[in-house]
Short mmCIF file of C-alpha atoms in Angstrom, two decimals:
data_model
loop_
_atom_site.label_atom_id
_atom_site.label_comp_id
_atom_site.label_asym_id
_atom_site.label_seq_id
_atom_site.Cartn_x
_atom_site.Cartn_y
_atom_site.Cartn_z
CA LEU A 1 0.12 -0.10 0.30
CA ARG A 2 2.62 2.87 1.33
CA LEU A 3 4.16 1.48 -2.39
CA ARG A 4 2.29 1.83 -4.42
CA ARG A 5 0.70 5.50 -2.95
CA LEU A 6 5.02 6.57 -3.73
CA HIS A 7 5.17 5.64 -7.36
CA GLU A 8 1.40 7.19 -7.13
CA ALA A 9 3.33 10.14 -6.08
CA PHE A 10 6.29 10.20 -8.09
CA LYS A 11 3.75 10.01 -10.72
CA LYS A 12 1.98 13.17 -9.38
CA VAL A 13 5.43 14.43 -9.31
CA LEU A 14 5.59 14.06 -13.20
CA ASP A 15 2.84 15.24 -14.14
CA LYS A 16 3.23 18.35 -12.38
CA THR A 17 6.76 19.08 -14.15
CA PHE A 18 5.60 18.24 -17.49
CA GLU A 19 2.79 20.37 -17.21
CA GLU A 20 5.50 23.14 -16.66
CA MET A 21 6.36 23.06 -19.92
CA PRO A 22 3.70 23.10 -22.94
CA PHE A 23 4.19 22.14 -26.82
CA GLU A 24 3.81 25.87 -26.86
CA THR A 25 7.04 26.94 -24.83
CA PHE A 26 8.55 23.41 -26.07
CA ILE A 27 8.23 25.50 -29.47
CA GLN A 28 9.07 29.14 -28.55
CA GLN A 29 12.96 27.53 -28.38
CA PHE A 30 13.09 26.75 -32.66
CA GLY A 31 12.17 30.98 -33.13
CA GLU A 32 9.07 31.80 -35.37
CA GLU A 33 9.72 31.03 -38.50
CA PHE A 34 11.16 27.62 -38.05
CA ALA A 35 8.22 26.04 -35.12
CA ALA A 36 5.51 27.75 -38.39
CA LEU A 37 7.64 25.05 -41.11
CA HIS A 38 8.40 22.65 -38.59
CA ARG A 39 4.91 22.68 -36.54
CA ASP A 40 3.98 18.22 -37.11
CA TYR A 41 7.62 17.61 -36.92
CA LEU A 42 8.54 19.92 -33.86
CA PHE A 43 5.14 17.97 -32.23
CA ASP A 44 6.56 14.52 -32.53
CA LEU A 45 9.67 15.59 -31.79
CA TYR A 46 7.89 16.89 -28.37
CA SER A 47 5.37 14.36 -27.68
CA GLN A 48 9.10 11.85 -28.13
CA LEU A 49 11.24 13.55 -25.83
CA ILE A 50 7.98 13.92 -22.99
CA SER A 51 7.78 10.43 -23.23
CA MET A 52 11.38 9.09 -23.02
CA THR A 53 11.94 11.33 -20.32
CA ARG A 54 8.53 10.43 -18.59
CA SER A 55 9.72 6.53 -19.14
CA ASN A 56 12.80 7.17 -18.02
CA ALA A 57 12.28 8.80 -14.87
CA GLU A 58 10.15 5.79 -14.00
CA GLU A 59 12.40 3.39 -15.00
CA GLU A 60 15.32 5.52 -13.09
CA PHE A 61 12.49 5.60 -9.91
CA GLY A 62 11.91 1.96 -10.47
CA VAL A 63 15.71 0.81 -10.25
CA ILE A 64 15.88 3.47 -6.79
CA VAL A 65 12.93 1.34 -5.35
CA PHE A 66 14.71 -1.79 -5.50
CA GLN A 67 18.74 -0.34 -4.38
CA GLN A 68 17.34 0.96 -1.33
CA ASP A 69 14.83 -2.03 -0.98
CA LEU A 70 11.71 0.63 -0.07
CA ASP A 71 9.13 -2.42 -0.42
CA GLU A 72 10.89 -4.40 2.25
CA LYS A 73 11.58 -1.09 4.01
CA LEU A 74 8.36 -0.13 4.26
CA ALA A 75 6.36 -3.58 4.72
CA LYS A 76 8.53 -3.52 7.51
CA LEU A 77 7.61 -0.23 8.83
CA HIS A 78 3.70 -1.22 8.34
CA LYS A 79 4.09 -3.76 10.88
CA LEU A 80 6.10 -2.22 13.35
CA MET A 81 2.42 0.42 12.83
CA SER A 82 0.27 -2.36 12.82
CA GLU A 83 1.52 -4.58 16.21
CA GLN A 84 1.51 -0.68 17.78
CA PRO A 85 -0.88 -1.57 20.94
CA GLU A 86 -4.47 0.14 20.67
CA GLY A 87 -4.32 3.73 21.30
CA SER A 88 -0.73 4.16 21.82
CA GLN A 89 0.59 7.34 20.13
CA GLY A 90 3.56 5.20 18.35
CA VAL A 91 6.09 6.80 17.93
CA SER A 92 7.10 9.91 19.26
CA ILE A 93 6.40 13.31 17.67
CA ALA A 94 10.24 15.34 18.25
CA LYS A 95 10.22 18.20 19.50
CA GLN A 96 12.29 19.24 16.69
CA SER A 97 10.33 19.72 13.46
CA PRO A 98 11.95 17.65 10.26
CA ALA A 99 13.40 21.17 9.05
CA ASP A 100 14.94 21.69 12.11
CA ALA A 101 16.66 18.89 12.39
CA MET A 102 17.82 19.26 9.05
CA ARG A 103 19.28 21.89 9.68
CA SER A 104 20.81 21.15 13.16
CA ALA A 105 22.29 17.94 11.01
CA ARG A 106 23.02 20.92 8.64
CA MET A 107 24.93 23.25 10.44
CA GLY A 108 27.88 20.60 12.34
CA LEU A 109 28.32 19.19 8.82
CA LYS A 110 28.91 23.25 7.73
CA GLU A 111 30.81 23.73 10.89
CA ALA A 112 33.08 21.18 9.57
CA GLU A 113 33.28 22.50 6.49
CA LYS A 114 34.50 26.02 7.74
CA LYS A 115 36.97 24.25 10.04
CA LYS A 116 38.54 22.05 7.18
CA LEU A 117 39.23 25.33 5.25
CA GLU A 118 39.94 27.43 7.93
CA ALA A 119 42.95 25.20 8.34
CA TRP A 120 43.41 25.24 5.29
CA LEU A 121 43.75 28.90 5.06
CA ALA A 122 46.30 28.88 7.68
CA GLN A 123 48.60 26.81 5.34
CA VAL A 124 47.79 28.62 2.85
CA ASP A 125 49.00 31.71 5.16
CA ALA A 126 51.91 29.52 6.00
CA GLU A 127 52.89 28.49 3.18
CA ASN A 128 52.96 32.52 1.49
CA ASP A 129 54.49 34.31 4.93
CA GLU A 130 57.65 31.16 3.81
CA LEU A 131 57.91 32.19 0.58
CA ARG A 132 56.85 36.20 0.69
CA PRO A 133 60.42 37.21 1.57
CA LEU A 134 61.64 34.52 -1.45
CA PHE A 135 59.60 36.75 -3.63
CA GLN A 136 60.87 40.19 -2.06
CA ALA A 137 64.44 39.45 -3.27
CA LYS A 138 63.17 37.96 -6.58
CA HIS A 139 61.05 41.14 -7.16
CA ARG A 140 64.43 43.45 -6.21
CA GLU A 141 66.73 41.77 -8.48
CA ALA A 142 63.87 42.20 -11.32
CA CYS A 143 63.88 45.41 -10.63
CA GLU A 144 67.56 46.52 -11.09
CA GLY A 145 67.89 44.76 -13.65
CA ALA A 146 65.48 45.92 -15.15
CA ALA A 147 66.81 50.05 -14.36
CA ALA A 148 70.26 48.25 -14.81
CA LEU A 149 69.31 47.61 -18.61
CA ARG A 150 67.67 51.13 -18.48
CA GLN A 151 71.07 52.59 -18.07
CA ARG A 152 72.89 50.35 -20.67
CA LYS A 153 70.27 51.64 -22.69
CA GLU A 154 70.36 54.90 -22.51
CA GLN A 155 74.59 54.19 -22.27
CA TYR A 156 74.06 52.36 -25.99
CA SER A 157 71.69 55.18 -27.28
CA ALA A 158 73.85 58.73 -26.15
CA ALA A 159 77.05 56.33 -28.21
CA LEU A 160 74.65 55.16 -31.08
CA ALA A 161 74.39 58.53 -31.60
CA ALA A 162 77.47 60.35 -31.18
CA CYS A 163 78.22 57.33 -33.91
CA SER A 164 75.79 58.65 -35.85
CA THR A 165 76.64 61.71 -35.62
CA ALA A 166 80.56 61.82 -35.72
CA VAL A 167 79.59 58.79 -39.98
CA SER A 168 77.80 62.41 -40.74
CA CYS A 169 80.52 64.80 -40.08
CA GLN A 170 82.83 62.81 -42.83
#
């Protein structure tokens, strides 16, 4: 019974999903001129796309149900519920809503990820601190080399100008 209801709910999800993409919305993606010329072809393509997508989704859902052994788990749940004493409240209601419980679980994961990232950042900062003096030395060396090259260029330009003047005077 529960598995059947799960399948029915999944079918409703698929129906609602495909209602959100009617043929007219699909055909607009091809431009007015192309859509007008090939409307029948596009309708066939749309029908095949919807049919294949629905079929693949239903098949994949069936595989998930099988892999997760939902049939047996839902039967076990039904059995446990039927074994509850008459008039009992069954499982006590949690003090937290499911959404709050999920939020709390996510917060723990986020905190763990934050600590991991902070440790990684500290490691990167330490490596940067180690490399910074080397970078500064190489940068200073490059700047000095560039200044020396500019000075030599000016010297050679002056010497070339003097030679050109001397040659033109002769």
